[in-house]
Short mmCIF file of C-alpha atoms in Angstrom, two decimals:
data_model
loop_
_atom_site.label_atom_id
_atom_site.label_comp_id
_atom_site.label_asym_id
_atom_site.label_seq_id
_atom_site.Cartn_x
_atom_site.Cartn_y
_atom_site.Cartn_z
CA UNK A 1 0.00 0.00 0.00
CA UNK A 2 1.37 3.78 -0.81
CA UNK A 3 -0.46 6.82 0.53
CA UNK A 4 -3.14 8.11 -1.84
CA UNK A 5 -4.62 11.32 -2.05
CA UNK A 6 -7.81 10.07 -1.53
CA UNK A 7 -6.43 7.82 1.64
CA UNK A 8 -4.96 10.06 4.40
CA UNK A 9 -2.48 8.29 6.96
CA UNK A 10 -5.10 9.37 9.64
CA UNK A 11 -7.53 7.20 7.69
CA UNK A 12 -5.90 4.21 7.24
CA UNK A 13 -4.32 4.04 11.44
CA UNK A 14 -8.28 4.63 12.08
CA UNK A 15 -8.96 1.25 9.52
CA UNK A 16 -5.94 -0.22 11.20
CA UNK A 17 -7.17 0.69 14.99
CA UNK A 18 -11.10 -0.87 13.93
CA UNK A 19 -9.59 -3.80 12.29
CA UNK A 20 -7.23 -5.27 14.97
CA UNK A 21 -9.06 -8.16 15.52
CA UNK A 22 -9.02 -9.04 11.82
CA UNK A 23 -5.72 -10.52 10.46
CA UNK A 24 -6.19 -10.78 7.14
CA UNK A 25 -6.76 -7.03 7.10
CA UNK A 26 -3.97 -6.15 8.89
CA UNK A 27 -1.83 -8.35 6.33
CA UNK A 28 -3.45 -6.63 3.34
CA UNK A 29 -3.00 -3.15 5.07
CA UNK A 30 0.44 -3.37 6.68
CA UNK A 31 2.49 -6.16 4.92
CA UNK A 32 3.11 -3.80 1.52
CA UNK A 33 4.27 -0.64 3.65
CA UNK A 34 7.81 0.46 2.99
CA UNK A 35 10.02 1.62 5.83
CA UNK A 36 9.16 5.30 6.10
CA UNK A 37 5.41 4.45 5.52
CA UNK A 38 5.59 2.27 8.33
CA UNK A 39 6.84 4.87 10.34
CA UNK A 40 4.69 7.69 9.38
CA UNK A 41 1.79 5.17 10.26
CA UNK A 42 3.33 4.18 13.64
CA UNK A 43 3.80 8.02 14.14
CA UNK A 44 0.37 9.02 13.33
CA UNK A 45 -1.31 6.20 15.50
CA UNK A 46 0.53 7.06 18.01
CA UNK A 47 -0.45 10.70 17.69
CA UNK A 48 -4.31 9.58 17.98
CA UNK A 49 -4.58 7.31 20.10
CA UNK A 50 -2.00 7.47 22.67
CA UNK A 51 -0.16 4.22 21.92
CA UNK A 52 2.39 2.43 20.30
CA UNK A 53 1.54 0.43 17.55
CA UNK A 54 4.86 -1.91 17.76
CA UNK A 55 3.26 -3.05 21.50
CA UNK A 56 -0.53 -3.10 19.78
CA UNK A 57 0.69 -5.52 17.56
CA UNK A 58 2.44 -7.85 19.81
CA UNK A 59 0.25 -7.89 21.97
CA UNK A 60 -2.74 -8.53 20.64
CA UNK A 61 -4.84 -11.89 21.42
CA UNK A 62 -5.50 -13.51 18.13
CA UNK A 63 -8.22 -17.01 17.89
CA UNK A 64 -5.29 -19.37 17.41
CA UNK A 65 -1.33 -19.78 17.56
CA UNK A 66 -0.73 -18.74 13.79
CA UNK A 67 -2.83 -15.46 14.00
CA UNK A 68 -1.17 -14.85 17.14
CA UNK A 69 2.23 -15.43 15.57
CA UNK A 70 1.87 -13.37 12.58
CA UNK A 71 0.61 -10.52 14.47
CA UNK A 72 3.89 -10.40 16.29
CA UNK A 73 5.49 -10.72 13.22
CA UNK A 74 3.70 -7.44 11.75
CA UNK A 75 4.91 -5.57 15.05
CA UNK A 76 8.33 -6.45 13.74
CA UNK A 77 7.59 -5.00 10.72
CA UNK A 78 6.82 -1.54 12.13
CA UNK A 79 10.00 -1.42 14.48
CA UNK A 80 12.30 1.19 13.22
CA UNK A 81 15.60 -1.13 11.29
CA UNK A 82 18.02 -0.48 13.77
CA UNK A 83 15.53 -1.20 16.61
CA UNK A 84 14.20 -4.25 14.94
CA UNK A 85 17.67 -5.58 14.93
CA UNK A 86 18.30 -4.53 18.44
CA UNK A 87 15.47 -6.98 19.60
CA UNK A 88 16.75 -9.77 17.21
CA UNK A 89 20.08 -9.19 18.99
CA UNK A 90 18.26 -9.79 22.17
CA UNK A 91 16.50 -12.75 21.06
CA UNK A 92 20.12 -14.41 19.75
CA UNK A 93 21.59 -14.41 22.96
CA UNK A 94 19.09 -16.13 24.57
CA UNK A 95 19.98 -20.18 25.11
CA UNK A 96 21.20 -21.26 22.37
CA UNK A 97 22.96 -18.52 21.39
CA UNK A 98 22.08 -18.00 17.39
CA UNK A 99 25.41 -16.40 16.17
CA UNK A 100 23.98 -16.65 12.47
CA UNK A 101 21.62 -13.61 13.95
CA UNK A 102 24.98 -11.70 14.87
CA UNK A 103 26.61 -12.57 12.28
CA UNK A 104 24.08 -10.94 9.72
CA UNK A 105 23.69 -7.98 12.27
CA UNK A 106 27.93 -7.41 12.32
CA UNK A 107 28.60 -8.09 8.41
CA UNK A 108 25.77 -7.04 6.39
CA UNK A 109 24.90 -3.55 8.16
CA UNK A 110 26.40 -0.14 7.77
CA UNK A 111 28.75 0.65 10.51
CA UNK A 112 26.23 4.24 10.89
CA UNK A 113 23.22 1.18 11.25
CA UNK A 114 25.19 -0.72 13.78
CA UNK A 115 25.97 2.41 15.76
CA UNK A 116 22.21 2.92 16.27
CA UNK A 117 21.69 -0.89 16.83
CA UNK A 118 24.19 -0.61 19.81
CA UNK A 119 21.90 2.84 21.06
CA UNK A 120 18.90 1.18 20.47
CA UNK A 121 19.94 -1.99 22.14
CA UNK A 122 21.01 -0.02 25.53
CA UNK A 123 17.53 2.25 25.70
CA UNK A 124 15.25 -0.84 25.17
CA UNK A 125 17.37 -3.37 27.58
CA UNK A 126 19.40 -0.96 29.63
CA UNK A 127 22.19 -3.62 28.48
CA UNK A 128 25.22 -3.10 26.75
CA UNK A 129 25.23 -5.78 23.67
CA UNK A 130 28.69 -5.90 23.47
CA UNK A 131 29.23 -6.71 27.29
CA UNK A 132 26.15 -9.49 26.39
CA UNK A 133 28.53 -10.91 23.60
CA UNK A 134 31.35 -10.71 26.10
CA UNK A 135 29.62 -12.73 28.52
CA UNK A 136 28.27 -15.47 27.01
CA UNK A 137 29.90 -18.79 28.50
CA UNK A 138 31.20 -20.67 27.57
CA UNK A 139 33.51 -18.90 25.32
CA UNK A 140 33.33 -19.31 21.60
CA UNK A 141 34.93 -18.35 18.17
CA UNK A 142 31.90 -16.53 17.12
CA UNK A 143 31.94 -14.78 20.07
CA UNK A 144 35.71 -13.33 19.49
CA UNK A 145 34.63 -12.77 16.12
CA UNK A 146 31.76 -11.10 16.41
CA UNK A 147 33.98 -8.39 19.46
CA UNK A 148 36.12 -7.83 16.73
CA UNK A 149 33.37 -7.02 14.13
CA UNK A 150 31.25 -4.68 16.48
CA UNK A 151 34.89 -3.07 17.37
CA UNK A 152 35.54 -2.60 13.70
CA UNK A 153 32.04 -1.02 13.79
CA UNK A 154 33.06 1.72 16.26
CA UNK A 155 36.72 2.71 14.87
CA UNK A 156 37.83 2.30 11.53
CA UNK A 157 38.43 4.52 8.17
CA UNK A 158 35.86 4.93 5.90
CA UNK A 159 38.23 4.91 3.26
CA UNK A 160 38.94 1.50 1.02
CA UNK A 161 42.35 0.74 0.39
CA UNK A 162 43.72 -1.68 -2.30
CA UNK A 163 47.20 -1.79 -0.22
CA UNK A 164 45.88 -2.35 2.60
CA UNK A 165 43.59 -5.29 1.18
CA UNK A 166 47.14 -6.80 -0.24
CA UNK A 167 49.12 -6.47 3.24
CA UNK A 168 46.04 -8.32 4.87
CA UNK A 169 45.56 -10.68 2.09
CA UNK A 170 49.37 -11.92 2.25
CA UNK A 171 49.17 -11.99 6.14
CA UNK A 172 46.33 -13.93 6.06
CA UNK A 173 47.65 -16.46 3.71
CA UNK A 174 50.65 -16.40 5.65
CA UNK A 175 49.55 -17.04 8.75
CA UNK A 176 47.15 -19.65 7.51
CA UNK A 177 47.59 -22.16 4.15
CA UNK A 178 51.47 -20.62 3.68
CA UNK A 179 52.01 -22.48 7.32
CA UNK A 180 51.30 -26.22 8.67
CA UNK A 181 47.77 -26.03 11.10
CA UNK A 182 45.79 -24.33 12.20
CA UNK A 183 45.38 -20.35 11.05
CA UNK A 184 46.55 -17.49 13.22
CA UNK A 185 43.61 -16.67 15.17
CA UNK A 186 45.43 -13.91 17.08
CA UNK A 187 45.89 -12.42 13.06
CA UNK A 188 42.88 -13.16 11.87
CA UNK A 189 41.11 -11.00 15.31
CA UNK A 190 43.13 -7.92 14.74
CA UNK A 191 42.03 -7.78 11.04
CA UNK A 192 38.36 -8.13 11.76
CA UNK A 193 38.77 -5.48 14.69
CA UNK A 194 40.81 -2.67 12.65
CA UNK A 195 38.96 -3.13 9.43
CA UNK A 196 35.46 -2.31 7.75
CA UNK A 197 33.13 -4.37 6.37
CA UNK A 198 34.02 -3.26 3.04
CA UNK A 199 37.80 -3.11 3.41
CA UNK A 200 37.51 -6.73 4.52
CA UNK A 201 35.47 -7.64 1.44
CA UNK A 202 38.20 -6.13 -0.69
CA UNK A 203 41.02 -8.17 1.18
CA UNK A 204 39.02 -11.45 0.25
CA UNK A 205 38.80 -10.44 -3.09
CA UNK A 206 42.01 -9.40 -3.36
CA UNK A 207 43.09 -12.89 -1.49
CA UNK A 208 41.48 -14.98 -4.23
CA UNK A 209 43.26 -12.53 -7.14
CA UNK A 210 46.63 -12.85 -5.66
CA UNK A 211 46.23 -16.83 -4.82
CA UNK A 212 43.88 -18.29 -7.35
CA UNK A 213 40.88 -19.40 -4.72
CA UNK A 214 39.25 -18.24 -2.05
CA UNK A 215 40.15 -17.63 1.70
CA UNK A 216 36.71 -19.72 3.34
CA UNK A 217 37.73 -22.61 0.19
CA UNK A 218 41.29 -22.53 1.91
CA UNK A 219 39.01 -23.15 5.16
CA UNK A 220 36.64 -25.57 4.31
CA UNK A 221 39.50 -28.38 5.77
CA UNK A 222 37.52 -31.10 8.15
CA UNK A 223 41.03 -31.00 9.95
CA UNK A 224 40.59 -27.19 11.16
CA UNK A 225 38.25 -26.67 14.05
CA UNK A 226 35.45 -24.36 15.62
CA UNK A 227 37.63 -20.79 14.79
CA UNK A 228 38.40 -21.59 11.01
CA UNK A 229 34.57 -22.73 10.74
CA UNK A 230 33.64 -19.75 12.32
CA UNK A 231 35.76 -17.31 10.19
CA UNK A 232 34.34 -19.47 7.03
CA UNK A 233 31.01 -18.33 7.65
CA UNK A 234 31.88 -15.02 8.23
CA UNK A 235 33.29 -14.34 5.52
CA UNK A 236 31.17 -15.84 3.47
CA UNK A 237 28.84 -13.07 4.93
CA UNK A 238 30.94 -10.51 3.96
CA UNK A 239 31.81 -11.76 0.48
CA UNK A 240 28.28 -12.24 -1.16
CA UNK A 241 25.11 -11.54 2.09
CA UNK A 242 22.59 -12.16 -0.79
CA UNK A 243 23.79 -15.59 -1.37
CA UNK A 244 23.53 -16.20 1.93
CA UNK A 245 20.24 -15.08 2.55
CA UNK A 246 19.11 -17.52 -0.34
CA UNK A 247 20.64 -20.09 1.44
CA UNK A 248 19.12 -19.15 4.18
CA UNK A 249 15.50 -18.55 3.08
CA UNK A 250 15.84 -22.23 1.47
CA UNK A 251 17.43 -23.82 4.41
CA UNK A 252 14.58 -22.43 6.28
CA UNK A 253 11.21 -23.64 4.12
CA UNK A 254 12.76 -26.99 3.85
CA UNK A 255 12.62 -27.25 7.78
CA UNK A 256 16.72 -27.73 7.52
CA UNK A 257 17.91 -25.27 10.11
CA UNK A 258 16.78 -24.67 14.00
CA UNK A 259 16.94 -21.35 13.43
CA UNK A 260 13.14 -21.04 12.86
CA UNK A 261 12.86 -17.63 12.92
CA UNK A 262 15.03 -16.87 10.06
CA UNK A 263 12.47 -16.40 7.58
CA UNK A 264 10.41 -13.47 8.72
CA UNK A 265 13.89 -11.97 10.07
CA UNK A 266 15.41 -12.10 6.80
CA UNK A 267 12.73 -11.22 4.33
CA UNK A 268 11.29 -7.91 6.91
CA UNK A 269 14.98 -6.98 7.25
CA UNK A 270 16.07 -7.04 3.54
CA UNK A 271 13.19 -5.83 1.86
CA UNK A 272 13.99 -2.76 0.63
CA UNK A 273 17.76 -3.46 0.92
CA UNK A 274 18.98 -6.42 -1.46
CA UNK A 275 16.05 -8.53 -1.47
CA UNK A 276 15.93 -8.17 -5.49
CA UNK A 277 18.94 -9.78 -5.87
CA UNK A 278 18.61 -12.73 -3.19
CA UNK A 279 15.29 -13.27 -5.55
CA UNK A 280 17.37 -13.71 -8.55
CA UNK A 281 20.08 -15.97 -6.52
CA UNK A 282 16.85 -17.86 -5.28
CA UNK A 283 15.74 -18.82 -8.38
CA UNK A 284 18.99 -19.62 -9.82
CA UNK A 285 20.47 -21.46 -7.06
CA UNK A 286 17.51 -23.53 -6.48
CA UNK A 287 15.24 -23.10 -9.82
CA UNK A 288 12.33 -22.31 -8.02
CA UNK A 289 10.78 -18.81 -7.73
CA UNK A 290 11.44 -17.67 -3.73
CA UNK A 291 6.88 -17.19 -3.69
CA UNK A 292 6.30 -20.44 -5.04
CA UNK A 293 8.93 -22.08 -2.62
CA UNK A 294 6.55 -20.59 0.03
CA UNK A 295 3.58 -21.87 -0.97
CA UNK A 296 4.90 -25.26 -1.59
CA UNK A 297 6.55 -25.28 1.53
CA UNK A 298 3.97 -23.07 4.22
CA UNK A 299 0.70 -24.20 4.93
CA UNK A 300 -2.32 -22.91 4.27
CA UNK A 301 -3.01 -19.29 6.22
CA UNK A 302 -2.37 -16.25 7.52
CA UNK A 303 1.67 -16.88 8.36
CA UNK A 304 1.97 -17.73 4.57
CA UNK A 305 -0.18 -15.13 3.46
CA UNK A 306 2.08 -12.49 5.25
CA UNK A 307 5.26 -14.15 3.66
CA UNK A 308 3.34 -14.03 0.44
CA UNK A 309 2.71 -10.63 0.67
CA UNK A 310 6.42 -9.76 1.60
CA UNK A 311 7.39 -11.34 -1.30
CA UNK A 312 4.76 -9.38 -3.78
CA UNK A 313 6.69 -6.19 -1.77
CA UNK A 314 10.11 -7.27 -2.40
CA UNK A 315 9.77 -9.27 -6.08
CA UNK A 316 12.05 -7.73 -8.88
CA UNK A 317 10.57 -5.83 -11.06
#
């Protein structure tokens, strides 16, 4: 849905406010709104009637589990990015810790986005999410990883060098395939912390121009252990996030991963970012269009009427 002239905002939060009751309306009304919409209409709700429509959503009893489930899901939808991913933060480091949250959070944001994460994080929890990540026990590779990421985050030149991306490309190698074991870990950390997202991307493309192959191919070794698996799918992050995504999305409507809530997180979250291309990856990878892989693989009803619609939002033109 876009704003009409003949279809105020005030009009459609009063058709929102009768019709909370009614999923399928809220679908049709809410599921097509781009970011800013979404925030004009939380805005405006909020302006007459006195609450917020994030905390309408979520918490409003539905008839059955599904309804109830997809409401909750729309509340997501209306969360600001940065807070959305501040409460998906949350969620990951609840028992058992789901890194592949962080990991998307860390690699695939802009270090301005992350910034807000870590301020939206701290007003909504009164936590610190980098003294969560620090505490989780017991320690793991993500964990170090993902310190070094949100450091990278915080202090780093926005500038992309090609000299810097050889320096770290050879030190990588050399502290990693150009050796016997395992790879450097302390190397590998103090890249990730002093580096951005991009910069890194460039020293992994730059790694597989100077060496003929990859950096995660050089890890994908059943002899290395939890670090080199970590950094693996890291960088795979940071290399191609659509193709990941796919992966992801597919992984996720064949019932193949645990990390159930994947679906909704990814498709809200990349909607108006790179969803056209994980489409196109979609159907490439897998041959399948990503909306017909949902309704082969959802039931019947309002959960895969909300992907559905997501989809219809997102598809390429």
């Amino acid at each position: 849905m876009t704003f009409s002239k003949s279809e105020s905002c005030d009009n459609i939060c009063k058709e929102i406010h009768e019709s909370l009751g009614d999923i399928n309306f809220l679908i049709q009304d809410l599921a097509s709104l781009s970011q800013t919409e979404c925030r004009k209409i939380r805005e405006t709700y909020m302006e007459i009637y006195g609450e917020d429509l994030v905390q309408i959503l979520g918490n409003t009893a539905m008839a059955n589990q599904e309804s109830s489930r997809t409401c909750a899901a729309l509340s997501t939808l209306m969360l600001n990015p940065h807070e959305r991913d501040a409460v998906v933060a949350r969620e990951a480091l609840v028992e058992p810790i789901n890194y592949k949250a962080l990991i998307e959070i860390f690699t695939c944001r802009k270090s301005s986005h992350v910034l807000l994460i870590l301020q939206a994080y701290q007003a909504r929890f009164r936590r610190q999410l980098n003294q969560d990540i620090a505490k989780i026990e017991p320690p793991n590779p993500y964990q170090k990883i993902m310190m070094a990421l949100s450091a990278s985050h915080k202090a780093h030149s926005t500038d992309i060098s090609q000299h810097i991306a050889k320096c770290d490309a050879r030190r990588l190698h050399q502290t990693g395939e150009g050796k016997s074991g395992a790879i450097d870990e302390a190397v590998v950390i103090e890249i990730f912390s002093k580096r951005s997202i991009a910069q890194l991307k460039l020293t992994f493309f730059t790694y597989n121009h100077i060496y003929g192959h990859t950096y995660t191919s050089f890890l994908k070794n059943e002899d290395f252990g939890e670090f080199e698996d970590a950094v693996r799918m890291v960088a795979k992050f940071i290399c191609n996030p659509a193709k990941q995504y796919a992966k992801t999305l597919y992984r996720c409507l064949k019932s193949t991963t645990t990390d159930k809530g994947s679906l909704v997180r990814v498709m809200v979250s990349r909607a108006e970012v790179d969803m056209d291309e994980i489409h196109r990856i979609f159907k490439k990878k897998y041959g399948v269009e990503l909306k017909s892989a949902i309704y082969e693989s959802v039931p019947a009803g309002n959960h895969r009427d909300f992907l559905v619609a997501l989809t219809i939002k997102a598809s390429p033109s």
